[in-house]
Short mmCIF file of C-alpha atoms in Angstrom, two decimals:
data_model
loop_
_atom_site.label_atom_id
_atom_site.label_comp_id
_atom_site.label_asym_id
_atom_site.label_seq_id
_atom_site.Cartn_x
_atom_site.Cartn_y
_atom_site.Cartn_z
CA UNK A 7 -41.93 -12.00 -59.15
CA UNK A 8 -42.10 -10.68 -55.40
CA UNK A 9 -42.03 -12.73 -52.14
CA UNK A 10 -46.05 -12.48 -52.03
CA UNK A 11 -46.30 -14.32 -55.89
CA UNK A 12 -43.63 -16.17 -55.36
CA UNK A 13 -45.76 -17.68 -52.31
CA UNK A 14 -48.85 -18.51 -53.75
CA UNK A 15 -50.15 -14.88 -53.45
CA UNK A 16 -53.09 -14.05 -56.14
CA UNK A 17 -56.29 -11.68 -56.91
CA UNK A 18 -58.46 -13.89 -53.96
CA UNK A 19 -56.33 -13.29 -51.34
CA UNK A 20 -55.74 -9.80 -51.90
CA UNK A 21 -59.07 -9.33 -52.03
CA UNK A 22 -59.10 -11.17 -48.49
CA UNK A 23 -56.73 -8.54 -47.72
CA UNK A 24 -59.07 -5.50 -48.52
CA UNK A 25 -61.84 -6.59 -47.15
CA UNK A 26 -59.89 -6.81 -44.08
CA UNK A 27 -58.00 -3.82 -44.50
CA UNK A 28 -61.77 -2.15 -45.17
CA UNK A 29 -63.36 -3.57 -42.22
CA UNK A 30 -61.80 -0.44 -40.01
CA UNK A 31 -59.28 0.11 -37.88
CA UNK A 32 -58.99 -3.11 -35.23
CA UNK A 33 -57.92 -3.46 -31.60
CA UNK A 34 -54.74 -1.96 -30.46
CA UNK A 35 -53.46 -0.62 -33.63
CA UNK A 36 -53.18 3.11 -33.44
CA UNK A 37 -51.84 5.54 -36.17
CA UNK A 38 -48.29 4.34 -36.75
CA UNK A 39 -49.34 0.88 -38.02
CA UNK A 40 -48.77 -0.38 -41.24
CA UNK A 41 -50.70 -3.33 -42.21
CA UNK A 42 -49.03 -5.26 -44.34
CA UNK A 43 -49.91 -9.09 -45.41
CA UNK A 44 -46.88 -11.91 -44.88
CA UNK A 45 -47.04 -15.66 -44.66
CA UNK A 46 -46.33 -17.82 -41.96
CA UNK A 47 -43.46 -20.32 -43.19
CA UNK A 48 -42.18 -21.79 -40.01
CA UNK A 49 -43.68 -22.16 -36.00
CA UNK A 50 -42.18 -22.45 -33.18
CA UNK A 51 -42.97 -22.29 -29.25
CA UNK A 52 -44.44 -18.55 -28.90
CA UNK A 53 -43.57 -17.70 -32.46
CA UNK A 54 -43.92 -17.26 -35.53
CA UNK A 55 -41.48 -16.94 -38.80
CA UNK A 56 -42.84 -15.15 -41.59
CA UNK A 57 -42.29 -13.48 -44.97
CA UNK A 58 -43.46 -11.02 -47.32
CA UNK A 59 -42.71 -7.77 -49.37
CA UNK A 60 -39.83 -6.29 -48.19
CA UNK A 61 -40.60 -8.58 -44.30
CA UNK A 62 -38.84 -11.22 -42.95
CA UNK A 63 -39.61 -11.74 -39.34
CA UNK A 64 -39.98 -13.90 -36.40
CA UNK A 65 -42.63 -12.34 -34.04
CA UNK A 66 -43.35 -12.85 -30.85
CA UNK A 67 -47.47 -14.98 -30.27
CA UNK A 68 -49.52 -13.69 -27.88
CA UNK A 69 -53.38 -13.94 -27.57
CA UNK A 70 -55.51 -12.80 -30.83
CA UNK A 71 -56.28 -9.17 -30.78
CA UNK A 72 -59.64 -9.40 -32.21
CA UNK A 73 -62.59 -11.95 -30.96
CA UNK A 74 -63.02 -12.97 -34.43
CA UNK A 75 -59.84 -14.47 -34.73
CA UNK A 76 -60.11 -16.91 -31.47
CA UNK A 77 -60.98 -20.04 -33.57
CA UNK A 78 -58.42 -19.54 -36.61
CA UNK A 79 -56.01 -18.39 -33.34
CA UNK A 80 -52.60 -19.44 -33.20
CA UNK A 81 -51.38 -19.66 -36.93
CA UNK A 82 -50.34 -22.33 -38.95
CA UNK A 83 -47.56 -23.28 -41.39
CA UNK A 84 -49.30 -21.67 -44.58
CA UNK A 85 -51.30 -18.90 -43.21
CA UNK A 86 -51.86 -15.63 -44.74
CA UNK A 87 -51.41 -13.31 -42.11
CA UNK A 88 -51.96 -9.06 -41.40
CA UNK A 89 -48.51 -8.18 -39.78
CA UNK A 90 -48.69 -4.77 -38.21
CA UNK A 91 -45.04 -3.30 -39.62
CA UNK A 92 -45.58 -0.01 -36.78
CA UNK A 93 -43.33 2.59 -37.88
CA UNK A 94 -40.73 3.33 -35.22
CA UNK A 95 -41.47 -0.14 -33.60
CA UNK A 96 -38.85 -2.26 -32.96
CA UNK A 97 -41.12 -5.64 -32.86
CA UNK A 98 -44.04 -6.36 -35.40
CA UNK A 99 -47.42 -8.21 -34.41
CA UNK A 100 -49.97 -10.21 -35.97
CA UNK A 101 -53.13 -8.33 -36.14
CA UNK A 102 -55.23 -10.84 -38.28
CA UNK A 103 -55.42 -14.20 -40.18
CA UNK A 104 -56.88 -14.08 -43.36
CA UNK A 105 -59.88 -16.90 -43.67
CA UNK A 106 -58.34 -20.13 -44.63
CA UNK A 107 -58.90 -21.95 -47.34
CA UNK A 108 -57.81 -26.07 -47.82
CA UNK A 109 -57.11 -26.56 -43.67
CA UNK A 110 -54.86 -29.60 -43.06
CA UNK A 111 -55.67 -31.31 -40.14
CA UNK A 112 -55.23 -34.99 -38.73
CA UNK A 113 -56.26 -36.57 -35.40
CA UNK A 114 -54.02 -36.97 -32.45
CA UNK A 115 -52.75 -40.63 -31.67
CA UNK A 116 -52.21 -39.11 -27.90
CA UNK A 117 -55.14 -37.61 -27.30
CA UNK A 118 -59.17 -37.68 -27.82
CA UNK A 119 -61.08 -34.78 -28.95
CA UNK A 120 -57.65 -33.27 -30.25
CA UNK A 121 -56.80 -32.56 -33.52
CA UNK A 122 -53.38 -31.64 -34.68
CA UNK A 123 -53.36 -28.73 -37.20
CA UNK A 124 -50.48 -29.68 -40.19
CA UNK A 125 -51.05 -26.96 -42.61
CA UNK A 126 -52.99 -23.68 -43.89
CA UNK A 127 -54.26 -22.87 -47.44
CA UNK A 128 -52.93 -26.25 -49.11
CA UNK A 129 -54.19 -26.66 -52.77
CA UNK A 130 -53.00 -30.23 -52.66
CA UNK A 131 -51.92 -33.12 -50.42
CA UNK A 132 -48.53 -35.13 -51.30
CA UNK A 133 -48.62 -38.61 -49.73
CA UNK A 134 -45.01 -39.68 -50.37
CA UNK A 135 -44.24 -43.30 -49.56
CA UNK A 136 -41.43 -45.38 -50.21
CA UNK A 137 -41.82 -48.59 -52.22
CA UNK A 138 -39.09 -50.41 -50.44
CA UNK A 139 -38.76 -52.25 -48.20
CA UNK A 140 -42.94 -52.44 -48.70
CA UNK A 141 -45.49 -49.72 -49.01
CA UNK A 142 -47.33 -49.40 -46.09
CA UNK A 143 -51.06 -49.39 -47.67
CA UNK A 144 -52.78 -48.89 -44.77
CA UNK A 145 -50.92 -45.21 -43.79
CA UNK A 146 -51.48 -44.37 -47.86
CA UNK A 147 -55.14 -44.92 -47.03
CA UNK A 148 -55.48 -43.51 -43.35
CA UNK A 149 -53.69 -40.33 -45.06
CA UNK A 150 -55.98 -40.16 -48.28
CA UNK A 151 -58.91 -40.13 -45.79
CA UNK A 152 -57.07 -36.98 -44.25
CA UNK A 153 -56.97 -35.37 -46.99
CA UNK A 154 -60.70 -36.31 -47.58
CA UNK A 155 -61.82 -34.65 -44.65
CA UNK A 156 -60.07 -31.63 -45.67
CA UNK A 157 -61.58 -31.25 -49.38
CA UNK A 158 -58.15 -31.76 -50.40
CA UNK A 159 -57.16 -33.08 -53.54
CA UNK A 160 -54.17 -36.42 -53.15
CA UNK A 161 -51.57 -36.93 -54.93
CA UNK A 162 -49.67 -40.38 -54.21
CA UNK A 163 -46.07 -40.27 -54.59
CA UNK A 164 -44.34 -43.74 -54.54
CA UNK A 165 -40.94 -42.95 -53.53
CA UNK A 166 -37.42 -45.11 -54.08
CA UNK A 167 -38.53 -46.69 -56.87
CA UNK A 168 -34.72 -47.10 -57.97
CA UNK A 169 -34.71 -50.11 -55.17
CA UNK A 170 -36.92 -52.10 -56.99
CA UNK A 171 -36.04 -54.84 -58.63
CA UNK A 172 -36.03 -54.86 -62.41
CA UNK A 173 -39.80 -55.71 -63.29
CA UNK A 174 -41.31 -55.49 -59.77
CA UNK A 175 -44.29 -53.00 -59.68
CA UNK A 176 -44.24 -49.88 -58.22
CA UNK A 177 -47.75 -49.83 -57.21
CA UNK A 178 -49.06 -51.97 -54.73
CA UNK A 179 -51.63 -54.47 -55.87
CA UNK A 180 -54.06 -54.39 -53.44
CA UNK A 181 -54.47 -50.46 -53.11
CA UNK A 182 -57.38 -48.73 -54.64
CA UNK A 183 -55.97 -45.54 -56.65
CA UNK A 184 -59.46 -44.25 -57.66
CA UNK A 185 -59.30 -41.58 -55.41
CA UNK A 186 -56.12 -40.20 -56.34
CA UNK A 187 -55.48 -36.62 -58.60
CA UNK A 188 -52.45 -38.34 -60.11
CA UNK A 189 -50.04 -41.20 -58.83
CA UNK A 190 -46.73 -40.73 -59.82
CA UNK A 191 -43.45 -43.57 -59.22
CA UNK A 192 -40.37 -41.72 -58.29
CA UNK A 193 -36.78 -41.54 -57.49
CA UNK A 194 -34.36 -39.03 -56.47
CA UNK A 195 -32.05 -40.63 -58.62
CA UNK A 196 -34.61 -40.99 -62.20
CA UNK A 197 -36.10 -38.00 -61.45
CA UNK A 198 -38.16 -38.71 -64.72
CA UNK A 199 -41.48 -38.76 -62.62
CA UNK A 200 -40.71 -35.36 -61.39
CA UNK A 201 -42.47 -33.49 -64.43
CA UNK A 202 -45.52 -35.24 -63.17
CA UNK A 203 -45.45 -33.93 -59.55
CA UNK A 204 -45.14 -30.74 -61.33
CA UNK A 205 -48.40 -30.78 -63.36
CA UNK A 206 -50.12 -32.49 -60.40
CA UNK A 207 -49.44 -28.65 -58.31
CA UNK A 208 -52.10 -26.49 -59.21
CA UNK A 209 -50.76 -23.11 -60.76
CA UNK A 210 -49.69 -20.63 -58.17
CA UNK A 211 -51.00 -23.77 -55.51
CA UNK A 212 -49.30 -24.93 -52.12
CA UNK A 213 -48.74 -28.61 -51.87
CA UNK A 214 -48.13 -30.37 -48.41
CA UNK A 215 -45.68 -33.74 -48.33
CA UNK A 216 -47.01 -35.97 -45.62
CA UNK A 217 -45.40 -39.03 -44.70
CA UNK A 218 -43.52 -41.44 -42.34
CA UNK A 219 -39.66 -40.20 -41.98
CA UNK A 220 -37.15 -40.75 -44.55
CA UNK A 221 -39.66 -41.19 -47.16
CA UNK A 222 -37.84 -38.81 -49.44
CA UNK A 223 -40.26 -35.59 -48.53
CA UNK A 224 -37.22 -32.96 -48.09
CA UNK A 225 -35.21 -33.98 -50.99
CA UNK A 226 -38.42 -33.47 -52.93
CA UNK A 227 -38.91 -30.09 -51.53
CA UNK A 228 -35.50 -29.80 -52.43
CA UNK A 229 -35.41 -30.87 -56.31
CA UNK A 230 -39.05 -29.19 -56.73
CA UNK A 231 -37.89 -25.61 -55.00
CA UNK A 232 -34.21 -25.54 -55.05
CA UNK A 233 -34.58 -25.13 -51.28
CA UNK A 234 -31.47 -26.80 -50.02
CA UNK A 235 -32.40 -28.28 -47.04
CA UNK A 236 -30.41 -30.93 -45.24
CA UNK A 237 -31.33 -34.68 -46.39
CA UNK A 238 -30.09 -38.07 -44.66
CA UNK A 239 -28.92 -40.33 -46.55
CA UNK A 240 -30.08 -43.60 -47.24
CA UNK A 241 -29.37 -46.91 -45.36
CA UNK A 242 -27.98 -49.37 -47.29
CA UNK A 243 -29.43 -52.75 -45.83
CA UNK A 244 -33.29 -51.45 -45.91
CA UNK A 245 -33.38 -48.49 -47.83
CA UNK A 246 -34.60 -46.13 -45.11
CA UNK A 247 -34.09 -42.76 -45.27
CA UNK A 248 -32.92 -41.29 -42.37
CA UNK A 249 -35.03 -38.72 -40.00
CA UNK A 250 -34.54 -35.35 -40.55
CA UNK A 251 -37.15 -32.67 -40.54
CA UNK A 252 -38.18 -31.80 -37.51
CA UNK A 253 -40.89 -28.91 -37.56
CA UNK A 254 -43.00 -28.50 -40.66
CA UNK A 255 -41.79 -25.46 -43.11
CA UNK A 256 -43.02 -23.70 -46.12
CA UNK A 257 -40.34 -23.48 -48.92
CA UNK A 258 -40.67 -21.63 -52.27
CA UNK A 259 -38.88 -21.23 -55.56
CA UNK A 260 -39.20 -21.90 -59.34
CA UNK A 261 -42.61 -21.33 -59.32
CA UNK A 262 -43.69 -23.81 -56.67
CA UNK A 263 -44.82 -23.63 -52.91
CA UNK A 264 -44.06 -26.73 -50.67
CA UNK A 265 -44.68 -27.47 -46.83
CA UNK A 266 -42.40 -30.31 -45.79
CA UNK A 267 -43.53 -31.79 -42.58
CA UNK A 268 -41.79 -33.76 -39.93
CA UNK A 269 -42.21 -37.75 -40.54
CA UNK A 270 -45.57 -39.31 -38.90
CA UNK A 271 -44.96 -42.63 -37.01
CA UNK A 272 -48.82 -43.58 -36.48
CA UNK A 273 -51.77 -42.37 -38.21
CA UNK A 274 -55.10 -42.43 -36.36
CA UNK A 275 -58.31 -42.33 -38.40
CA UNK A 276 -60.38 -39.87 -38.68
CA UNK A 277 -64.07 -39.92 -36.74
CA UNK A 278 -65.75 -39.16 -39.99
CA UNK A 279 -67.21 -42.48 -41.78
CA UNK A 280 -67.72 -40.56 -44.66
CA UNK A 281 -63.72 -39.60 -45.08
CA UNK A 282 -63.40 -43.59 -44.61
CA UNK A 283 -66.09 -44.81 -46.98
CA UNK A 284 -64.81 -42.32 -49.55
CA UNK A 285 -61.29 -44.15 -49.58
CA UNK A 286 -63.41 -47.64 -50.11
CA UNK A 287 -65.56 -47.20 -52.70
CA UNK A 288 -65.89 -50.65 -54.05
CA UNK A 289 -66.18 -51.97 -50.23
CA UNK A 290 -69.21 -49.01 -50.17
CA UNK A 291 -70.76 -50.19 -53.85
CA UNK A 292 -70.84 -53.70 -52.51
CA UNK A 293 -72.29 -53.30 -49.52
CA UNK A 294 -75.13 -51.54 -51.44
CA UNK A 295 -75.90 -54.73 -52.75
CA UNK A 296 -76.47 -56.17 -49.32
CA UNK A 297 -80.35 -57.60 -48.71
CA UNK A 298 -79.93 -55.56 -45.49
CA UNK A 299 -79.51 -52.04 -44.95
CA UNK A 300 -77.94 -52.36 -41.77
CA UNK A 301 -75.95 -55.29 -42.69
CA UNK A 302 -72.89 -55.81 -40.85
CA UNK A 303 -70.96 -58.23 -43.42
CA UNK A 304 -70.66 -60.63 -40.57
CA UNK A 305 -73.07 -63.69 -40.68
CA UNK A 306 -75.73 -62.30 -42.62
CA UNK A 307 -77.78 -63.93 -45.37
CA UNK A 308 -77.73 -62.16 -48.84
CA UNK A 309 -74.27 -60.07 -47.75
CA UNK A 310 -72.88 -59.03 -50.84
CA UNK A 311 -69.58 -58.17 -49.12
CA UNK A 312 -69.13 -62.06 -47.90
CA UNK A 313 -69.95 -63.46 -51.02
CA UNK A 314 -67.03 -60.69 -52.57
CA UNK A 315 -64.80 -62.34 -49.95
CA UNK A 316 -65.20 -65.90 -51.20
CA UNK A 317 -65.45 -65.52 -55.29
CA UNK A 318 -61.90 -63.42 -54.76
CA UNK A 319 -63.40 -60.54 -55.71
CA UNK A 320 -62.66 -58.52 -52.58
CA UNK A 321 -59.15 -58.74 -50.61
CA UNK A 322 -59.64 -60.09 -47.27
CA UNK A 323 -56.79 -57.35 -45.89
CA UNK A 324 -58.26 -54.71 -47.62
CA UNK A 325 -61.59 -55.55 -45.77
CA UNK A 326 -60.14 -55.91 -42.68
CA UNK A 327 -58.21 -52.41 -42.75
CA UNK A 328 -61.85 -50.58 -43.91
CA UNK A 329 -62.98 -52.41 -40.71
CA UNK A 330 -60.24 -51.53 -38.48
CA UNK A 331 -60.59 -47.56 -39.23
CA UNK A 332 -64.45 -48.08 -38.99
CA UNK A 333 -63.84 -49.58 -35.45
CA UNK A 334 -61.54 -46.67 -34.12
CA UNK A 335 -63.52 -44.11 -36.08
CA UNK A 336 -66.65 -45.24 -34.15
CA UNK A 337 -64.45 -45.41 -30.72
CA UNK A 338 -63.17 -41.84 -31.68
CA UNK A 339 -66.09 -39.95 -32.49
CA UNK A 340 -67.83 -41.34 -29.54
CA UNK A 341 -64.89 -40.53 -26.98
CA UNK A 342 -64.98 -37.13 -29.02
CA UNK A 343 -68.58 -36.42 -28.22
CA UNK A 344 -67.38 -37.07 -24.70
CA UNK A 345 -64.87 -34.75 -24.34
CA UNK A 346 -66.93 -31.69 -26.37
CA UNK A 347 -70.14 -32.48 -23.74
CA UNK A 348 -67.52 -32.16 -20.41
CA UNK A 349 -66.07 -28.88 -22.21
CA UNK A 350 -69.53 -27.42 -22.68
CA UNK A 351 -70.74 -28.84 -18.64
CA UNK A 352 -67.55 -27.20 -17.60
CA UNK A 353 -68.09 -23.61 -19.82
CA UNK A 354 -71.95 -23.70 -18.33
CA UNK A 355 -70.78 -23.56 -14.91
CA UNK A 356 -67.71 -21.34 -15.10
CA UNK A 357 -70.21 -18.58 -17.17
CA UNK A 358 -72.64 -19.23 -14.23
CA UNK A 359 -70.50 -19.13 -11.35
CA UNK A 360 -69.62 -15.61 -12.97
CA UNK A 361 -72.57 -14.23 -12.96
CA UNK A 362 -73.84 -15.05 -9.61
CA UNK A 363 -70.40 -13.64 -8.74
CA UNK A 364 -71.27 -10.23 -10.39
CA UNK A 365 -74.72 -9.97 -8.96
CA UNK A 366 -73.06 -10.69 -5.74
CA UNK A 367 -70.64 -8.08 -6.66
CA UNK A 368 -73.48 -5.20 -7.47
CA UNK A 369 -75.20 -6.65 -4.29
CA UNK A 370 -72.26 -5.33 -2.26
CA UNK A 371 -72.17 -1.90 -4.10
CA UNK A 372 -76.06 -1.38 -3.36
#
């Protein structure tokens, strides 16, 4: 198997590749160049590492050749890229991305109207969380949502299961696991659940591990590719594993593809309700049942979602973090909307303050 295969490579994308490769010749590429297609596997500041058949480079970002490629512009961790290999030159260059499919995203905690790209062409999302201390439920749930938004498929990964004691479930009671492809218990030192990781990867598929640091992610990527990356160990008072992956990174080996990413302190929730309401369903179904359509499930009459509440049907913490992501989804999307509106304001007048300065211009040269 080649680099390409090895890296999730099939018949689509090189049939993404032709029909780039047929669209003609593109913007500063001249008769040396050899197109030749390479993923990205690591970013840095003004570069990018990637690999491919017979390439292994880190090259040099600078702004897209092409129009076309301003809103896929700069690439990801998982992109399938066009590298231009020019004979006799000394530095390749990125002449394309290839149109991405499964684009991992998640909202800035810093910033409004900002979204922070995680991955490229991901088949499937990894949440791996650690069962010890405590699973956090809430970052299992802002993350599913993620993955939501993305038409991703989720696969929960309940890490350090070893700590447990003997009897105590692995999966938290009060989390909904509907909307997973496959939940899986595991520990880097039973490694029994690690067959069903494996059939949760699509064939030929790219996973992404997303979680809060020390959850386990590298040593995963490790036991699932044979990648050999550097692991902290784990502290013996709390079980926390220690920080260590910094920048995200596409690995690859016995037949698998895995992007490790750095540990996420804070998850913010996505501005989409319908990302939220998919990781609620019951919460959703009930509130069906309300006698009013725009029911809030505060003080109501006939709220179906109340009377959950008091028969013990619903769990008051579960309701309360559905709220709380409704709350700064709403605040989100509105500071979003915003933020796009000054953008466009500010685009209107810089495209009109350029033309009057051109007519002024070919006022002069009459």
């Amino acid at each position: 198997m080649n680099n390409l295969e090895a890296m999730g490579w099939d018949g689509y994308w090189e049939g993404m590749f032709r029909a780039w490769s047929d669209a003609g010749p593109r913007q500063g590429s001249d008769a040396a160049s050899q197109f030749v297609p390479a993923r990205v596997v690591s970013v840095d500041r003004g570069s990018v590492a990637v690999r491919g058949n017979g390439i292994e480079a880190r090259i040099p970002l600078g702004l897209p050749r092409n129009s076309e490629e301003d809103e896929s512009w700069p690439p990801v961790v998982g992109d399938w890229v066009v590298v231009d290999d020019a004979a006799g030159s000394d530095v390749a260059s990125i002449s394309g991305i290839l149109r991405r499919r499964g684009y991992l995203e998640r909202p800035s905690t810093e910033q409004y109207g900002v979204a922070q790209p995680i991955a490229a062409n991901v088949d499937a999302v990894g949440i791996v969380e650690p069962v010890f201390p405590a699973a956090s439920v809430g970052r299992i749930e802002r993350f599913e949502a993620i993955a939501h938004r993305a038409g991703i498929s989720a696969v929960l990964i309940l890490s350090k299961t070893d700590l447990l004691e003997p009897g105590e479930p692995a999966v938290p009671a009060e989390l909904d696991t509907r909307g997973f492809a496959a939940l899986v218990p595991w520990s880097s030192h039973l490694p029994q659940g690690l067959e069903r990781i494996v059939d949760a990867i699509p064939d030929h598929g790219t996973i992404a591990l997303l979680g809060r640091s020390g959850a386990g992610k590298s040593t995963l990527t490790n036991m699932l590719t044979g990648a050999g990356q550097a692991t902290g160990s784990v502290r013996a008072g709390d079980g926390k594993g220690r920080h260590v992956t910094t920048a995200r990174g596409l690995f690859f080996g016995n037949g698998r593809v895995i992007i490790d990413t750095p540990g996420v302190r804070a998850v913010a929730a996505t501005a989409h309700r319908d990302d939220i309401d998919a990781v609620f369903p019951d919460i959703v179904e009930l509130a069906g049942s309300c006698r009013f359509s725009n029911c809030t499930h505060a003080e109501e009459p006939g709220c179906a979602v109340r009377r959950a509440l008091r028969d013990g049907a619903l769990d008051p913490e579960r309701f309360e973090r559905y709220r709380r992501m409704l709350r700064e989804s709403a605040f989100r999307a509105a500071s979003d909307k915003r933020i796009t509106r000054a953008r466009e304001r500010t685009s209107t007048k810089n495209n009109t303050r350029g033309r009057h300065a051109a007519m002024r211009h070919k006022g002069r040269g009459n």
